[in-house]
Amino acid sequence: MKLQRKNMLRASALGALVVSGALVLTACGSDDNTNTGGAASGKPSVAAGDIKCDGAKGKLLASGSSAQKNAVDLWVKNYMAACQGVEVNYKSSSSGEGIVAFNQGTVGFAGSDSALKPEQVEESKKICTGGQGINLPMVGGPIAIGFNVAGVDKLTLDAPTIANIFNDKIKKWDDEAIKKLNPGVTLPSTAIQHFHRSEDSGTTENLGKYLKATAGDAWTYEAAKKWPAPGGLGASGSSGVATQVKQVDGAIGYFELSYATSQNIKTVDLNTGASAPVKASADSASKAIAAAKVAGTGSDLALKLDYATKAEGAYPIVLVTYEVVCDKGNKAETLPTVKSFLNYTASDAGQKVLSENGYAPIPAEINTKVREVINSLS
């Protein structure tokens, strides 16, 4: 991954899509179908009988979000082992690039960690003959704030402090605001080096939604896929940010928990206003996602999350990645494979893969609706 300074972004050729759904490729968008995150090694983890191929055939191309990469790697491996002769090729890049590819008609579905915007839905009608693009929530999970500070194994931060770190106002690890949240912890005077995504990213947008809802005057930026704040360094993909945090003393960055787990990166506990700081975990993310409401209409199942929750044990920096598909007007040659593959990912067996690998399954009530919509795709 090539590290990029903020002021060099316009002059750089940004990497391919970063939407959270990385099926078979690495988060840098290569064509290597091996897993660099450590979650998809070994034998298929699901019995072939749990997967119904239902006429699937040929090659299915997809692309988008890197946030769901490690989960999708496992899904693809299990699915292709059960459905011989079918190839699912998912390019892990970014949500923005995945949606662009979807609306250009070059992929059967896209992965995105933010729902389609109205103008993107309108554009999708050119590809979805007689229909439009819809959002199917498939993967939930925490966005971890990973840190690497020599001698510090445990760190608690709150939203305003995180905001002031990432907007370049807090510059040293022994800043009084950090010390106040971490009594008894010896904090060095090491300079803070904060890392963000260099390309448009749904992970960035979800972190922005959390900070906008909770950090008050410390975060004045609107949530967007493009990193909005000054300073810091950009890296490509969640894996790129995680790699830089792993390598640089004094570093802090944000990425899905599975990247922290696979690279043994320490993560921040959040002071949310609950009785105790909350760790990033599949369980704590599930408690936050369980309160989500369906905000979409008809077949669209876009969710509204409560980023400001103070519920006990609920970790509020969460994202939900969507698989973006046509409700009607799917290509005849790929529709059976799209339905078959997504039926597996939404199944009990497919969702179990999430809880076993640091992600949060979609709440059962919502997932039931997802399955109904998948079966209705045409």
XYZ file of C-alpha atoms in Angstrom:
378
model
C 0.000 0.000 0.000
C 1.344 3.466 -0.809
C 1.155 5.966 1.994
C -0.181 9.287 0.795
C -0.026 12.690 2.448
C -3.271 14.583 2.518
C -1.927 17.356 0.316
C -0.792 14.855 -2.295
C -4.091 13.101 -2.792
C -5.150 15.072 -5.857
C -1.889 14.284 -7.564
C -2.070 10.605 -6.801
C -3.909 7.908 -8.651
C -6.217 6.585 -6.007
C -6.540 2.855 -5.617
C -9.538 0.914 -6.764
C -12.858 0.740 -4.942
C -12.990 0.486 -1.220
C -16.523 -0.589 -0.470
C -16.755 -2.953 2.396
C -17.513 -6.064 0.585
C -14.405 -7.879 -0.412
C -15.245 -11.225 -1.824
C -12.285 -12.942 -3.362
C -9.730 -10.244 -3.898
C -7.509 -8.416 -1.473
C -8.450 -5.032 -0.066
C -6.033 -3.381 -2.458
C -8.098 -4.594 -5.390
C -5.670 -7.152 -6.766
C -6.758 -10.329 -8.480
C -5.225 -12.540 -5.832
C -7.921 -14.778 -4.363
C -5.965 -15.504 -1.230
C -6.876 -13.959 2.117
C -4.391 -11.498 3.563
C -6.474 -10.849 6.657
C -6.159 -14.327 8.070
C -9.858 -15.147 8.240
C -10.311 -17.344 5.224
C -7.548 -19.882 5.472
C -8.045 -23.598 5.852
C -10.903 -25.850 4.808
C -14.460 -24.708 4.088
C -16.198 -24.099 7.401
C -19.743 -24.884 6.253
C -21.135 -28.212 5.130
C -21.998 -28.325 1.436
C -25.571 -29.248 2.360
C -26.020 -25.804 3.931
C -25.571 -24.168 0.532
C -28.132 -24.465 -2.270
C -26.637 -23.832 -5.701
C -30.076 -23.525 -7.366
C -28.953 -23.329 -10.978
C -25.927 -21.129 -10.337
C -23.345 -21.298 -13.104
C -20.430 -19.517 -14.698
C -18.702 -16.452 -13.278
C -20.226 -13.800 -11.036
C -18.336 -10.511 -10.775
C -18.839 -8.210 -7.808
C -16.888 -5.423 -6.132
C -16.949 -2.872 -3.353
C -16.452 -2.478 0.367
C -13.307 -3.749 2.021
C -14.985 -3.636 5.451
C -16.649 -6.999 4.875
C -13.611 -8.496 3.151
C -12.734 -11.182 5.674
C -16.343 -12.354 5.939
C -16.819 -12.429 2.174
C -13.560 -14.314 1.703
C -15.000 -17.082 3.842
C -18.387 -16.988 2.146
C -16.821 -17.257 -1.298
C -14.575 -20.124 -0.264
C -17.457 -22.076 1.254
C -19.779 -21.333 -1.652
C -17.351 -22.266 -4.407
C -16.483 -25.504 -2.615
C -20.171 -26.454 -2.591
C -21.088 -25.203 -6.072
C -18.504 -26.750 -8.367
C -17.914 -24.891 -11.615
C -19.220 -21.576 -10.256
C -16.741 -18.731 -9.781
C -17.535 -15.751 -7.575
C -14.977 -13.019 -8.126
C -15.301 -10.085 -5.714
C -12.901 -7.179 -6.004
C -12.332 -5.564 -2.624
C -11.885 -1.863 -3.187
C -14.260 0.750 -1.802
C -17.952 1.372 -1.457
C -17.849 4.301 -3.838
C -16.078 2.364 -6.558
C -18.343 -0.627 -6.071
C -21.456 1.478 -6.612
C -19.888 3.044 -9.706
C -19.202 -0.436 -11.098
C -22.765 -1.519 -10.283
C -24.292 1.480 -12.018
C -22.076 0.845 -15.035
C -23.479 -2.685 -15.242
C -20.101 -4.415 -14.918
C -20.892 -6.368 -11.720
C -23.793 -8.528 -10.544
C -23.860 -6.809 -7.175
C -21.795 -4.315 -5.187
C -20.780 -4.151 -1.543
C -21.175 -0.831 0.261
C -20.972 0.298 3.858
C -23.423 3.097 3.233
C -26.804 2.963 1.555
C -27.394 4.242 -1.970
C -28.047 7.951 -2.240
C -31.167 9.102 -4.176
C -29.125 10.128 -7.202
C -27.390 6.732 -7.236
C -30.760 4.975 -7.119
C -31.914 7.091 -10.048
C -28.780 6.227 -12.007
C -29.260 2.513 -11.289
C -32.561 2.515 -13.196
C -30.549 2.605 -16.441
C -29.031 -0.778 -15.542
C -31.941 -2.368 -13.647
C -34.459 -2.569 -16.482
C -37.885 -1.921 -14.987
C -36.430 -1.746 -11.495
C -33.766 -0.027 -9.410
C -30.857 -0.648 -7.073
C -31.745 -1.637 -3.512
C -29.777 -2.120 -0.280
C -29.671 -5.513 1.448
C -27.960 -5.369 4.881
C -25.683 -8.381 5.137
C -22.748 -7.722 7.497
C -22.564 -5.780 10.730
C -19.597 -4.953 12.833
C -17.599 -2.482 14.861
C -15.242 0.095 13.399
C -12.270 -0.234 15.709
C -10.013 2.670 16.609
C -6.629 0.967 16.522
C -3.544 2.427 18.187
C 0.166 1.689 18.506
C 1.826 3.504 21.393
C 4.911 1.894 22.923
C 4.276 0.913 26.534
C 0.508 1.493 26.358
C -1.666 -1.617 26.269
C -5.021 -0.151 27.280
C -6.515 3.144 26.163
C -9.910 4.771 26.698
C -11.128 7.702 24.597
C -14.410 9.534 24.184
C -15.922 11.087 21.064
C -14.632 14.671 21.525
C -11.101 13.417 22.168
C -11.166 11.128 19.141
C -12.434 14.047 17.067
C -9.650 16.340 18.265
C -7.040 13.693 17.518
C -8.298 13.178 13.988
C -8.770 16.889 13.276
C -5.145 17.520 14.285
C -5.836 19.534 17.446
C -4.455 16.967 19.912
C -0.889 16.261 18.836
C 0.822 14.376 21.692
C -0.156 11.180 23.483
C 0.338 12.779 26.914
C -2.201 15.525 26.169
C -4.276 16.417 29.237
C -7.533 15.346 27.558
C -6.160 11.825 27.012
C -4.582 11.650 30.476
C -7.906 12.593 32.112
C -9.605 9.603 30.463
C -6.794 7.221 31.424
C -5.901 7.654 35.113
C -3.034 5.403 36.165
C -1.798 4.921 32.594
C 1.686 6.234 31.799
C 1.355 8.061 28.502
C 4.486 9.091 26.551
C 5.024 12.453 24.884
C 5.193 10.661 21.516
C 3.744 12.608 18.618
C 0.373 11.331 17.395
C 0.314 10.166 13.786
C -3.255 9.665 12.639
C -4.135 7.668 9.550
C -7.273 7.781 7.420
C -8.555 6.252 4.201
C -7.108 7.880 1.097
C -10.044 6.962 -1.135
C -13.804 7.395 -0.776
C -14.925 4.976 1.899
C -18.126 3.999 3.637
C -16.033 3.233 6.730
C -14.944 6.876 6.775
C -18.545 7.981 6.367
C -19.759 5.816 9.265
C -17.011 7.113 11.557
C -18.053 10.619 10.503
C -21.676 9.889 11.399
C -20.597 8.769 14.873
C -18.431 11.855 15.455
C -21.096 14.200 14.093
C -23.678 12.689 16.453
C -21.516 12.588 19.573
C -18.469 14.890 19.468
C -20.293 18.222 19.592
C -18.266 21.271 18.562
C -15.105 19.159 18.292
C -16.293 17.765 14.936
C -17.861 20.255 12.552
C -17.660 18.193 9.363
C -20.581 16.536 7.638
C -20.308 12.757 7.271
C -18.919 11.887 3.857
C -17.014 9.100 2.133
C -14.053 11.420 1.498
C -11.911 12.147 4.565
C -12.748 15.762 5.536
C -10.294 16.826 8.243
C -6.835 18.417 7.944
C -3.543 16.685 8.651
C -2.867 13.015 9.001
C -1.797 10.531 6.371
C -3.904 8.549 3.934
C -3.580 4.846 3.137
C -5.499 2.673 0.702
C -8.160 0.370 2.068
C -8.825 -0.761 5.615
C -5.881 -3.123 5.287
C -3.615 -0.217 4.312
C -4.616 1.863 7.337
C -4.200 -1.140 9.645
C -0.753 -1.895 8.225
C 0.439 1.660 8.863
C -0.895 1.674 12.429
C 0.843 -1.648 13.040
C 4.178 -0.295 11.812
C 4.310 3.258 13.225
C 4.878 4.043 16.900
C 2.441 6.748 17.967
C -0.095 5.795 15.302
C -3.882 5.716 15.457
C -6.384 4.828 12.731
C -9.779 3.310 12.067
C -10.758 0.042 10.397
C -13.058 -2.930 10.870
C -12.314 -5.027 13.946
C -11.280 -8.057 11.897
C -8.221 -6.143 10.665
C -7.192 -5.348 14.228
C -7.695 -8.970 15.244
C -5.729 -10.438 12.341
C -2.775 -8.056 12.866
C -2.847 -8.032 16.698
C -3.479 -4.290 16.868
C -4.678 -2.877 20.179
C -8.027 -1.063 20.056
C -9.514 1.869 21.969
C -12.264 1.359 24.558
C -15.030 3.949 24.149
C -16.337 6.130 26.926
C -19.925 6.456 25.687
C -21.464 7.787 28.875
C -22.447 4.304 30.014
C -21.280 3.059 33.419
C -18.094 1.571 31.942
C -16.040 2.014 28.747
C -17.066 -0.339 25.945
C -14.671 -2.567 24.031
C -15.015 -3.121 20.305
C -16.377 -6.628 19.807
C -18.958 -8.514 17.787
C -21.209 -8.714 20.857
C -20.998 -5.020 21.724
C -21.607 -4.071 18.085
C -24.611 -6.406 17.959
C -26.141 -4.578 20.915
C -25.906 -1.316 18.999
C -27.121 -2.730 15.671
C -30.084 -4.454 17.326
C -31.655 -1.024 17.808
C -31.434 -0.206 14.075
C -34.635 0.622 12.203
C -35.427 -0.023 8.542
C -35.435 3.379 6.850
C -35.857 2.140 3.264
C -39.181 1.544 1.558
C -40.492 -1.435 -0.378
C -37.700 -3.918 -1.143
C -35.037 -1.467 -0.013
C -33.819 -2.367 3.488
C -31.462 0.514 4.269
C -31.073 0.913 8.047
C -30.932 3.876 10.419
C -28.387 3.361 13.202
C -28.244 5.136 16.567
C -24.628 6.329 16.771
C -25.275 8.241 19.992
C -26.512 5.292 22.050
C -25.397 5.131 25.673
C -26.859 1.670 26.258
C -24.789 -0.484 28.571
C -22.316 -2.623 26.654
C -23.275 -1.154 23.250
C -20.380 -0.098 20.989
C -21.737 2.706 18.794
C -19.062 3.056 16.088
C -20.631 0.437 13.874
C -21.306 -0.056 10.246
C -23.615 -2.255 8.250
C -22.456 -3.316 4.831
C -25.055 -3.712 2.133
C -25.106 -5.877 -0.947
C -26.511 -3.600 -3.648
C -28.615 -5.421 -6.258
C -31.371 -4.725 -8.772
C -34.816 -5.554 -7.434
C -35.902 -6.137 -11.041
C -34.026 -6.231 -14.322
C -31.084 -8.372 -13.265
C -29.103 -9.979 -16.079
C -30.537 -13.397 -16.865
C -27.132 -15.050 -17.057
C -26.108 -14.014 -13.516
C -29.431 -13.796 -11.648
C -29.459 -17.462 -10.490
C -25.933 -17.113 -9.067
C -26.678 -13.777 -7.412
C -29.732 -15.241 -5.679
C -27.989 -18.479 -4.749
C -24.917 -16.775 -3.312
C -26.842 -14.128 -1.383
C -29.278 -16.726 -0.074
C -26.267 -18.470 1.445
C -24.784 -15.294 2.960
C -28.150 -14.442 4.546
C -28.767 -17.992 5.773
C -28.245 -19.129 9.351
C -25.028 -20.858 8.251
C -23.802 -17.769 6.424
C -24.572 -15.418 9.302
C -22.873 -17.801 11.736
C -19.643 -17.162 9.815
C -19.921 -13.519 10.925
C -20.172 -14.169 14.648
C -17.232 -16.576 14.432
C -14.968 -14.013 12.775
C -15.383 -10.713 14.603
C -18.415 -9.417 12.714
C -21.959 -8.930 13.954
C -24.830 -10.880 12.347
C -27.768 -8.885 11.055
C -30.625 -8.973 13.631
C -32.991 -11.869 12.926
C -36.069 -9.703 12.353
C -34.279 -7.703 9.653
C -32.535 -10.732 8.169
C -35.879 -12.460 7.633
C -36.880 -9.555 5.394
C -33.530 -9.767 3.567
C -34.197 -13.405 2.669
C -37.671 -12.574 1.402
C -36.310 -9.842 -0.856
C -33.520 -12.068 -2.225
C -36.067 -14.692 -3.232
C -38.134 -12.024 -5.007
C -35.266 -10.702 -7.173
C -36.019 -10.939 -10.889
